[in-house]
Tab-separated table of C-alpha atoms and ligand atoms in Angstrom:
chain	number	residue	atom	x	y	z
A	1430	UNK	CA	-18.536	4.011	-35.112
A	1431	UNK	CA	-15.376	5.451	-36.336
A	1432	UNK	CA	-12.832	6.678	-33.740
A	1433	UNK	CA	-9.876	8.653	-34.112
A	1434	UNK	CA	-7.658	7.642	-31.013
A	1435	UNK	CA	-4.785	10.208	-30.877
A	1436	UNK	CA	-1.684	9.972	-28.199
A	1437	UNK	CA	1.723	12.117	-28.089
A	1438	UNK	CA	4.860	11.429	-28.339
A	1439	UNK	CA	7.493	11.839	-24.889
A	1440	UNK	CA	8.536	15.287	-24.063
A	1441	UNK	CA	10.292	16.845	-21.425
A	1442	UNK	CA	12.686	14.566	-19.519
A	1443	UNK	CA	11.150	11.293	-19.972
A	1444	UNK	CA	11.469	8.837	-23.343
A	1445	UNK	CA	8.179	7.522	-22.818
A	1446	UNK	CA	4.758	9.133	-23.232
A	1447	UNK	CA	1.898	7.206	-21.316
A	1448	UNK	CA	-1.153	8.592	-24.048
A	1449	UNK	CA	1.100	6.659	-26.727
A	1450	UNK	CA	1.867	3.446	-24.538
A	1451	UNK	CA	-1.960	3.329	-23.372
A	1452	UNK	CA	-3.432	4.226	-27.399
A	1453	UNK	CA	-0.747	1.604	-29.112
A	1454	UNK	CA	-2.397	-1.330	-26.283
A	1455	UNK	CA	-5.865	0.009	-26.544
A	1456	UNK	CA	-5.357	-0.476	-30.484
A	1457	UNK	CA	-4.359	-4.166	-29.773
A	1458	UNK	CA	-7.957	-4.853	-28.063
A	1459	UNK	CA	-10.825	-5.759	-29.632
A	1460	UNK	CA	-13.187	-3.525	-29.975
A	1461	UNK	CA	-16.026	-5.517	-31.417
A	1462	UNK	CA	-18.043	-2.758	-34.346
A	1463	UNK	CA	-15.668	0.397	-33.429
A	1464	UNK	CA	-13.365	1.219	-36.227
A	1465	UNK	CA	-10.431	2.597	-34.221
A	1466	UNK	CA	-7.417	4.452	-35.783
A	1467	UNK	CA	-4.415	5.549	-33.592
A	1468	UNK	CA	-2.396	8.578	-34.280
A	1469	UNK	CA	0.936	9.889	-32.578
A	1470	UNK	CA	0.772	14.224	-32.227
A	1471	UNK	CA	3.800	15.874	-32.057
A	1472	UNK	CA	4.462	17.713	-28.662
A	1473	UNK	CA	4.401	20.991	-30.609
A	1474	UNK	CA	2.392	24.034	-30.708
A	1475	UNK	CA	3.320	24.805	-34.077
A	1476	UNK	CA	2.436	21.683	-35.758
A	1477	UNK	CA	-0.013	19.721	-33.549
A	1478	UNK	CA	-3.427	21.461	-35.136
A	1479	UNK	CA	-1.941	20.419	-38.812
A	1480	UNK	CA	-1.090	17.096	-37.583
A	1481	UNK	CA	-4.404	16.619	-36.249
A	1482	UNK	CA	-6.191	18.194	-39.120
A	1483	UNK	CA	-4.879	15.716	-41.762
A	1484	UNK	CA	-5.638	12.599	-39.334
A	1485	UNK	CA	-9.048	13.621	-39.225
A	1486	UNK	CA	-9.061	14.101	-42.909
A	1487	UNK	CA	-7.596	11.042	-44.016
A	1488	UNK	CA	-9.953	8.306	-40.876
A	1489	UNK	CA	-13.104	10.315	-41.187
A	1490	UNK	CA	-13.995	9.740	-37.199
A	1491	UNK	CA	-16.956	9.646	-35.261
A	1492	UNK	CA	-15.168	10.818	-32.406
A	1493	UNK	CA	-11.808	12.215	-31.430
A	1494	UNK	CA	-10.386	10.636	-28.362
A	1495	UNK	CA	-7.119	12.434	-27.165
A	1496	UNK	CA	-5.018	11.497	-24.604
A	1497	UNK	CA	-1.998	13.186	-22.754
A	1498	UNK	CA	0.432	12.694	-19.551
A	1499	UNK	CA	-0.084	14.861	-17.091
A	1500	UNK	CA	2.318	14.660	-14.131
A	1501	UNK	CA	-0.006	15.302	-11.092
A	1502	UNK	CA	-2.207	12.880	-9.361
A	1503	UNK	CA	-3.149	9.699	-9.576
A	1504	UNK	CA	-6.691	9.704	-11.579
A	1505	UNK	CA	-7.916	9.723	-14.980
A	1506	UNK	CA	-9.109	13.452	-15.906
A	1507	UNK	CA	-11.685	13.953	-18.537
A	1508	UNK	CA	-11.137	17.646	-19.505
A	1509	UNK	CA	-14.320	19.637	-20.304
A	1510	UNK	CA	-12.488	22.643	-21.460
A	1511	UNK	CA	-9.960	23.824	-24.281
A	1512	UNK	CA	-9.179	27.433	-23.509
A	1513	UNK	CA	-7.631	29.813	-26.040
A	1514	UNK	CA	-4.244	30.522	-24.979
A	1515	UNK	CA	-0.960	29.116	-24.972
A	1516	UNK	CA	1.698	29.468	-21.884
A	1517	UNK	CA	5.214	27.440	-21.360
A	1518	UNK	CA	7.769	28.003	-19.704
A	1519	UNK	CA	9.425	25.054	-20.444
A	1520	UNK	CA	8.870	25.247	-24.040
A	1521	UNK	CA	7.776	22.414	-26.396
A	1522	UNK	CA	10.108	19.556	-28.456
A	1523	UNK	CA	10.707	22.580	-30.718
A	1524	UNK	CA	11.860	24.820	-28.193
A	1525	UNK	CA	8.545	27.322	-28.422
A	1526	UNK	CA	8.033	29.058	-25.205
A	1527	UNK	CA	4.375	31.119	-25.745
A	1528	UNK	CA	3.894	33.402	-23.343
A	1529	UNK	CA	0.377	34.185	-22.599
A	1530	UNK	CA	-0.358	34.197	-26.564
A	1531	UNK	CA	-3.859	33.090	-28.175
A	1532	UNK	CA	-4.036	30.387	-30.423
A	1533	UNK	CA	-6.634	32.170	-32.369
A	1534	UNK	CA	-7.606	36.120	-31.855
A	1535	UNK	CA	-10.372	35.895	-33.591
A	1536	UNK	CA	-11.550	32.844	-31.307
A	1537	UNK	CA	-13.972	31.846	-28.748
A	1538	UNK	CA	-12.481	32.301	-25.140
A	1539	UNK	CA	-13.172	28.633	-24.547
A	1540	UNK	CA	-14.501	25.884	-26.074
A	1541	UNK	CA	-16.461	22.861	-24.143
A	1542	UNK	CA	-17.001	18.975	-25.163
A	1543	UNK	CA	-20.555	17.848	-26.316
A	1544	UNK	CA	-19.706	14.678	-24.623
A	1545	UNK	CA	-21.630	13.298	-21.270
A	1546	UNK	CA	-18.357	13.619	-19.478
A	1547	UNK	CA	-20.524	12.819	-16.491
A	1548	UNK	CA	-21.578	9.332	-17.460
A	1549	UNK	CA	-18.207	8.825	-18.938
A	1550	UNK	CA	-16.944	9.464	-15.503
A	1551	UNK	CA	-19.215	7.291	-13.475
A	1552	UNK	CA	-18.347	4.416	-16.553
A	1553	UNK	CA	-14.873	4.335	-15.499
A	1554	UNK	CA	-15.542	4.599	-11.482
A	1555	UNK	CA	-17.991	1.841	-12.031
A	1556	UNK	CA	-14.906	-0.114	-12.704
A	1557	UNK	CA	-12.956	1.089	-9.898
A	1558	UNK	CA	-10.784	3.178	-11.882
A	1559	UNK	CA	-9.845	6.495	-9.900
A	1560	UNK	CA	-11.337	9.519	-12.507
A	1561	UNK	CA	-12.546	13.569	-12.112
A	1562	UNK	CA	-13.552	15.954	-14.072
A	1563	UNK	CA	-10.897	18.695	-14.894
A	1564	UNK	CA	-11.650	22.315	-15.911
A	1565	UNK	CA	-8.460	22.852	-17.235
A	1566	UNK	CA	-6.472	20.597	-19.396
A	1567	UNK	CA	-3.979	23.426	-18.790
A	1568	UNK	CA	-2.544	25.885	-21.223
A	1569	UNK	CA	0.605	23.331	-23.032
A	1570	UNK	CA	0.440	21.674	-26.094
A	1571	UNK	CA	-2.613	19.401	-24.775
A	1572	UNK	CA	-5.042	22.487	-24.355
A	1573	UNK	CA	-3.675	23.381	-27.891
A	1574	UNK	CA	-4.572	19.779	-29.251
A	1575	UNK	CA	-8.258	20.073	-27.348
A	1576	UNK	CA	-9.101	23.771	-28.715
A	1577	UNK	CA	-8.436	22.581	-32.344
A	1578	UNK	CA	-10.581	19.269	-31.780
A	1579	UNK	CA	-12.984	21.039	-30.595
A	1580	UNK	CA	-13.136	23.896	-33.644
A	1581	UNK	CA	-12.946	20.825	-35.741
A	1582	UNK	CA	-16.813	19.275	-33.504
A	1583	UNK	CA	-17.958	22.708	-34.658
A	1584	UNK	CA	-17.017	22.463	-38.217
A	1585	UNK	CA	-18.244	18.829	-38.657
A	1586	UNK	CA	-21.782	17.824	-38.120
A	1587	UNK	CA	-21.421	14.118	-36.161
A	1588	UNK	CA	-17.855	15.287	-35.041
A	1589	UNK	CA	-17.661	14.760	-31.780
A	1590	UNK	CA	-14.432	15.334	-29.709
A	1591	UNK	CA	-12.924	14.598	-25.840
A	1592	UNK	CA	-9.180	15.150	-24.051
A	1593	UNK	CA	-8.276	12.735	-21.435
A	1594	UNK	CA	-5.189	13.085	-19.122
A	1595	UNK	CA	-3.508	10.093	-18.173
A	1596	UNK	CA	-1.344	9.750	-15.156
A	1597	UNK	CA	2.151	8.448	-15.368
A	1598	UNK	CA	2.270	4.615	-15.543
A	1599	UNK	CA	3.560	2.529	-12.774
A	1600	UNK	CA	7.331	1.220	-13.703
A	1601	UNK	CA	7.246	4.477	-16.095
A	1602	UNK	CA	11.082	4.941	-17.304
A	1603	UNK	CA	12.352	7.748	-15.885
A	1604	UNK	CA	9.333	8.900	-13.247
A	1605	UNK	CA	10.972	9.873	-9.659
A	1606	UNK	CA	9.637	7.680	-7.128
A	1607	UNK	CA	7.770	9.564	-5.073
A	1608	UNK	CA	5.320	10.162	-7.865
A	1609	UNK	CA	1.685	9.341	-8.244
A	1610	UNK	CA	1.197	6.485	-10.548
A	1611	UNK	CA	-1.561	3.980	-11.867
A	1612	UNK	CA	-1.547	0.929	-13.600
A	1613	UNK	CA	-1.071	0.747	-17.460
A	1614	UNK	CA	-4.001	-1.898	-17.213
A	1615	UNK	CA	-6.146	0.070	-15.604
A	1616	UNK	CA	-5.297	3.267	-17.451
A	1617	UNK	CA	-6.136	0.803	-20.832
A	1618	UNK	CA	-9.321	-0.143	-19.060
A	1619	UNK	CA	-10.638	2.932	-18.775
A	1620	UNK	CA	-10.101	4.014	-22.350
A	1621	UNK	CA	-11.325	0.867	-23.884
A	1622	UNK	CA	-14.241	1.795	-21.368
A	1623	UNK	CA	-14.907	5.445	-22.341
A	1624	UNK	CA	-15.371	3.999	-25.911
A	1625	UNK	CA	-17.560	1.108	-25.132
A	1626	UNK	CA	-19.332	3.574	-22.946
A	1627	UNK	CA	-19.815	6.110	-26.624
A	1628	UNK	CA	-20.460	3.069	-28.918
B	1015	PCA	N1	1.056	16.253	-22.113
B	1015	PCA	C1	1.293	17.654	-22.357
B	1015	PCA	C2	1.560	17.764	-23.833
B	1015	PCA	C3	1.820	16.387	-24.309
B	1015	PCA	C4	1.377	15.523	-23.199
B	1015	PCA	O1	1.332	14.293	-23.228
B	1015	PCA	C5	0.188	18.560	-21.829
B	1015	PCA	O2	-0.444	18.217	-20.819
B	1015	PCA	O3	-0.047	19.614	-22.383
C-alpha cells in the first residue's frame, strides 16, 4: 500500500506547523509493507491544489493522508467533508483573503471521504487517543487541500483520500498557554494508527 502523507508548512503567528512535525516523525517509523511518502503543502490557496497534484503524480498513492493544525480543542478530528468555498479573513502566506468565493463553479457543493471514518475513529480511541468526527474542516486552505483530494478519489479508480486536524502540540513554540494541547506522541500514534488501521 502506497501512501501519500501530506503536512503544511507554519502559518499565521507560529514557526512551527504540528501536520509537518507529526508527518516528518511518522516518516521515521516503521511501517512494516506501507510505502509512505511525505510531502510539505504550501499554506496557499493559490498553489496548494498544484502542489498536491504533482505529489500525487510523481508517488502514485493508495491513499492521501492530509494533516493540518487546527487551533481549537484538544482531539484528533477526522474531517468527512471538503466543501466548495473559500473564506479568510486573515489571509494565507501569500496574503489571499477569499471572501466567500468557490474553488470551482462548476463543482459539487461538497465532497465526502470513501473512508470508514467511523472505524478509523474507534482505532484511535481504542488507544486512548482523544478523536471526533468533524463536519467541517472549515473553509481555509485545509478545506481547499481536502476538496482537491477528494476531486482527485473521483478521478482515480483505487484513490482514496482523508483530512485529519491535529491539535497544537504540547511545548508548541509560540502557543499561548491557556491553549488546548496534546502530546506529539500521541498525535504520532494516532496517525501511524489510522494507517495500520487502512493497511
Ligand atoms: N491549518 C489550516 C491551513 C494549514 C493548516 O495547517 C487550516 O485549517 O485550514
Amino acid at each position: 500500500m502506497r501512501v501519500l502523507l501530506t503536512g503544511f508548512e507554519p502559518f499565521g503567528s507560529l514557526d512551527t506547523n504540528v501536520s509537518w512535525e507529526v508527518a516528518k516523525r511518522v516518516a521515521e517509523m516503521s511501517l512494516g509493507a506501507v510505502d509512505l511518502a511525505i510531502e510539505q503543502m504550501p499554506v496557499s490557496f493559490g498553489r496548494v491544489a498544484e502542489v498536491l497534484r504533482d505529489a500525487v503524480g510523481r508517488h502514485n498513492p493508495d491513499i492521501i493522508l492530509s494533516l493540518g493544525q487546527s487551533g481549537s480543542g484538544d482531539s484528533v478530528k477526522l474531517e468527512r467533508v471538503a466543501l466548495n468555498m473559500m473564506d479568510s479573513k486573515m489571509g494565507d502566506n501569500d496574503g489571499y483573503t477569499p471572501d466567500e468565493k468557490p474553488i470551482d463553479r462548476a463543482g459539487d457543493a461538497a465532497l465526502f471521504t470513501s473512508l470508514p471514518i467511523k472505524s478509523l475513529r474507534s482505532a484511535i480511541e481504542a488507544k486512548d487517543i482523544n478523536s471526533v468526527i468533524s463536519n467541517s474542516a472549515g473553509l481555509y486552505v485545509c478545506n481547499r487541500l481536502y476538496y482537491e483530494a477528494l476531486r482527485l478519489e473521483r478521478e482515480k479508480p483505487g484513490l482514496r483520500a482523508l483530512f485529519i486536524h491535529l491539535p497544537y502540540y504540547a511545548g508548541q513554540r509560540g502557543v499561548a498557554e491557556d491553549k488546548r494541547t496534546m502530546p506529539l506522541t500521541s498525535l504520532t500514534d494516532a496517525v501511524i494508527t489510522i494507517i495500520q488501521t487502512l493497511y
